[in-house]
Coordinates of N, CA and C in Angstrom, one line a residue:
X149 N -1.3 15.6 2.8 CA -2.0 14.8 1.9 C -3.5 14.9 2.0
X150 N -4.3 15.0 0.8 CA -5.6 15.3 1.2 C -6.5 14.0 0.9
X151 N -7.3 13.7 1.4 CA -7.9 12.4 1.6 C -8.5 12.1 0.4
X152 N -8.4 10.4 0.2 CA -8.4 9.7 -0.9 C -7.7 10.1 -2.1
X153 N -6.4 10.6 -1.4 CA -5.4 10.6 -2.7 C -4.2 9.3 -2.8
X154 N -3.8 9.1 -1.9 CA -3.0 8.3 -1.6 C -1.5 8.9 -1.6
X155 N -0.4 8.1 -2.0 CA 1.1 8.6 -1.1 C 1.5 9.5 -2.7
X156 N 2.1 10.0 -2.8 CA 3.0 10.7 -3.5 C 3.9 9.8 -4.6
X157 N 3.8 10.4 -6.0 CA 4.0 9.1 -6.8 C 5.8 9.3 -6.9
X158 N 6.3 10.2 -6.4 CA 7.8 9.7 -5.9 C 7.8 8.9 -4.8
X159 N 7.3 9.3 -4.2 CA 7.0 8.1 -2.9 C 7.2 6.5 -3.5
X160 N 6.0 6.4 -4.2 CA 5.8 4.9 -4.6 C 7.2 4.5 -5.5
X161 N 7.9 5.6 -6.3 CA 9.5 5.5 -7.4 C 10.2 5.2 -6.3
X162 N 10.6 5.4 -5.5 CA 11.3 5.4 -4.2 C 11.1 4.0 -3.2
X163 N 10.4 3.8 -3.2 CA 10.1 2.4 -2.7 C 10.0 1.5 -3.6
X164 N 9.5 2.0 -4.7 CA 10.3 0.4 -5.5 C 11.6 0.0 -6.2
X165 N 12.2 1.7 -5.6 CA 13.7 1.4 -5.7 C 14.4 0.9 -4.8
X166 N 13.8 0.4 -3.7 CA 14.5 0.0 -2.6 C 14.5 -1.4 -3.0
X167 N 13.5 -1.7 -3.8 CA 13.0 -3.6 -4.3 C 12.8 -4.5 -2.9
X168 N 12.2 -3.1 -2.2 CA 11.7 -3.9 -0.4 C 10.5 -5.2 -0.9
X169 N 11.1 -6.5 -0.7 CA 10.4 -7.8 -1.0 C 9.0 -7.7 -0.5
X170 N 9.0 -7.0 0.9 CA 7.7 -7.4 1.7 C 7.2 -5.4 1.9
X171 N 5.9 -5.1 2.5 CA 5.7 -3.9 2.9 C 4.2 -4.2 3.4
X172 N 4.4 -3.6 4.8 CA 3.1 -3.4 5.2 C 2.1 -2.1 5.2
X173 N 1.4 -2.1 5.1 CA 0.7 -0.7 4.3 C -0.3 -0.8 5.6
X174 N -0.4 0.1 6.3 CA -1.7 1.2 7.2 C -2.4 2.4 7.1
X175 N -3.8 1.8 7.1 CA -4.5 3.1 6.3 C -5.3 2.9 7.0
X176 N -6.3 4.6 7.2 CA -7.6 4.3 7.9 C -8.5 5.5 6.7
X177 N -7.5 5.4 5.2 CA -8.4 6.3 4.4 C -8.6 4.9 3.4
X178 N -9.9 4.0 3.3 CA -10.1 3.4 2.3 C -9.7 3.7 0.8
X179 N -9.8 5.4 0.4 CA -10.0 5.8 -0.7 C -8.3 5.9 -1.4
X180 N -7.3 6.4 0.2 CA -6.2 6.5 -0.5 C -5.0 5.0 -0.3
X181 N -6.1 4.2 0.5 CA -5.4 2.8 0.2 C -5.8 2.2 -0.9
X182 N -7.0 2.3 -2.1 CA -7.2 1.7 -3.1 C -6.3 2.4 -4.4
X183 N -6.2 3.7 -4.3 CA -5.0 4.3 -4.8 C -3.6 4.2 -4.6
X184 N -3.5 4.0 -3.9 CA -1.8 3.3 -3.4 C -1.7 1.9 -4.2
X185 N -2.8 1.1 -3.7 CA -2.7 -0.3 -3.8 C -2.7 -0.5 -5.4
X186 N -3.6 0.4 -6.1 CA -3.4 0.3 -7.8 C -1.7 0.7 -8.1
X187 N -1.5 1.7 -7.8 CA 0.1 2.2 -7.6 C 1.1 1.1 -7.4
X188 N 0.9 0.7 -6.6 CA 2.2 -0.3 -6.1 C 2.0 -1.7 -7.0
X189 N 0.8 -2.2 -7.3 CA 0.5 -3.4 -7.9 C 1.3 -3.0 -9.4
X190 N 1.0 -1.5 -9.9 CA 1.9 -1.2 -10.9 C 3.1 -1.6 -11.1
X191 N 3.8 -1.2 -10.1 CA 5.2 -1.3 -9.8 C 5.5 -2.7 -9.4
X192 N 4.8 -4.1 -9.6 CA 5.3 -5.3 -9.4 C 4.7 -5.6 -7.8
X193 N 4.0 -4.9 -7.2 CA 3.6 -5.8 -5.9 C 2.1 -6.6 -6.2
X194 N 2.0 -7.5 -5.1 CA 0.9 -8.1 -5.1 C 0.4 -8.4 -3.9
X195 N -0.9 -8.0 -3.5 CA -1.5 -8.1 -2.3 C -1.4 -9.4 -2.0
X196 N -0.9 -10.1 -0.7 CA -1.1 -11.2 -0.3 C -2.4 -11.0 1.4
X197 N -2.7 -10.2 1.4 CA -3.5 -10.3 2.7 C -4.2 -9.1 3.3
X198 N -5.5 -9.0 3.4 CA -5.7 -7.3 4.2 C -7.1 -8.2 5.3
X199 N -6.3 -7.1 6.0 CA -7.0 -7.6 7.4 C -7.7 -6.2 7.7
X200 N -8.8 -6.1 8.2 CA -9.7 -4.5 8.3 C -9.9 -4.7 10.3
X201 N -9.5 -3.7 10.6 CA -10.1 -4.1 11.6 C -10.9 -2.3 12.2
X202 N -11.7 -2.8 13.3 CA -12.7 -1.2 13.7 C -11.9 -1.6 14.9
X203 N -10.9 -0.6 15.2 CA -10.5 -0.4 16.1 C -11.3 0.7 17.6
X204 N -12.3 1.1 16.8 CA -13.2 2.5 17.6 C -14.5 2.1 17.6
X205 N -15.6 1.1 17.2 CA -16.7 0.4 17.1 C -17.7 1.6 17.1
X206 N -17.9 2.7 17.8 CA -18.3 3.5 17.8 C -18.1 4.9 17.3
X207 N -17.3 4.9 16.1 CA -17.1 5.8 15.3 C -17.4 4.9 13.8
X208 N -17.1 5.9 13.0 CA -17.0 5.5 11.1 C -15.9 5.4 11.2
X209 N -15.5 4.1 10.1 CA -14.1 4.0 9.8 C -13.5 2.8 10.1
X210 N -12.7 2.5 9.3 CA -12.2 1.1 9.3 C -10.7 1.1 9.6
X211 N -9.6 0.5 9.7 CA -8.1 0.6 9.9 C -7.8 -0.4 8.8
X212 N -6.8 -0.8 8.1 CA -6.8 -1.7 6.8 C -5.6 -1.9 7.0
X213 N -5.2 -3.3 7.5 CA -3.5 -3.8 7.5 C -3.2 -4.4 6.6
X214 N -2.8 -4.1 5.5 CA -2.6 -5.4 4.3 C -1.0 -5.3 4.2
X215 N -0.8 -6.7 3.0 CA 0.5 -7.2 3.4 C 0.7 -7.5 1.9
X216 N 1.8 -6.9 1.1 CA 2.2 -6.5 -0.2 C 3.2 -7.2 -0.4
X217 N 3.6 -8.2 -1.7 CA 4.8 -8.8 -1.6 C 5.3 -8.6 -3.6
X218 N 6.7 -8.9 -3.3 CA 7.2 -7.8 -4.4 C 7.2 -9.2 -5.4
X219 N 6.3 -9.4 -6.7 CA 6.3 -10.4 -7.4 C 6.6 -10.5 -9.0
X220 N 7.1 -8.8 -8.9 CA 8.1 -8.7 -10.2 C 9.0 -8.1 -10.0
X221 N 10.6 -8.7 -9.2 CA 11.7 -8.1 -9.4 C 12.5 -7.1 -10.4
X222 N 12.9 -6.3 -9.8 CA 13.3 -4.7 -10.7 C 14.4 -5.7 -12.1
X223 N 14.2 -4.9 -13.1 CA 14.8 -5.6 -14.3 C 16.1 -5.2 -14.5
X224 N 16.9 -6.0 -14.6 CA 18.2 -6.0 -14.0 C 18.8 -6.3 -12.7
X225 N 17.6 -6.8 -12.2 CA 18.5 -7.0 -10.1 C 18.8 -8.3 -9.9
X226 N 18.7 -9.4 -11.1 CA 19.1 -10.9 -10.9 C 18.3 -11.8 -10.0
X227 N 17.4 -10.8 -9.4 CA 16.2 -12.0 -8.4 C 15.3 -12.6 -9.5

């Protein structure tokens, strides 16, 4: 995957066919978590939380734990 692309858009068809309620997302590419995160919000999720942390203080770069929750059930799944 080359940076600031984000995941693969079967990837994202795939996981919102699982209709996984919750998903935690780990990134340490800003560019291809903003691209994901447009992606998935597509697909019915909604960020509830991102926590950034510098795990290395002395490098560039940030680590991004955010917490996605599924707020438009697949049409037809009765939730």
């Amino acid at each position: 995957r080359k940076a600031g692309r984000g995941s693969k858009r079967y990837f994202h068809n795939w996981l919102r066919s699982t209709a996984a309620r919750a998903i935690i997302y780990v990134s340490v590419d800003a560019d291809a978590f903003r691209a994901d995160l447009k992606a998935l919000m597509q697909l019915g999720y909604g960020l509830q939380r991102l926590q950034p942390f510098d795990p290395e203080p002395h490098r560039r770069g940030v680590l991004l734990v955010a917490r996605l929750e599924l707020i438009r059930p697949l049409h037809g799944s009765g939730d």
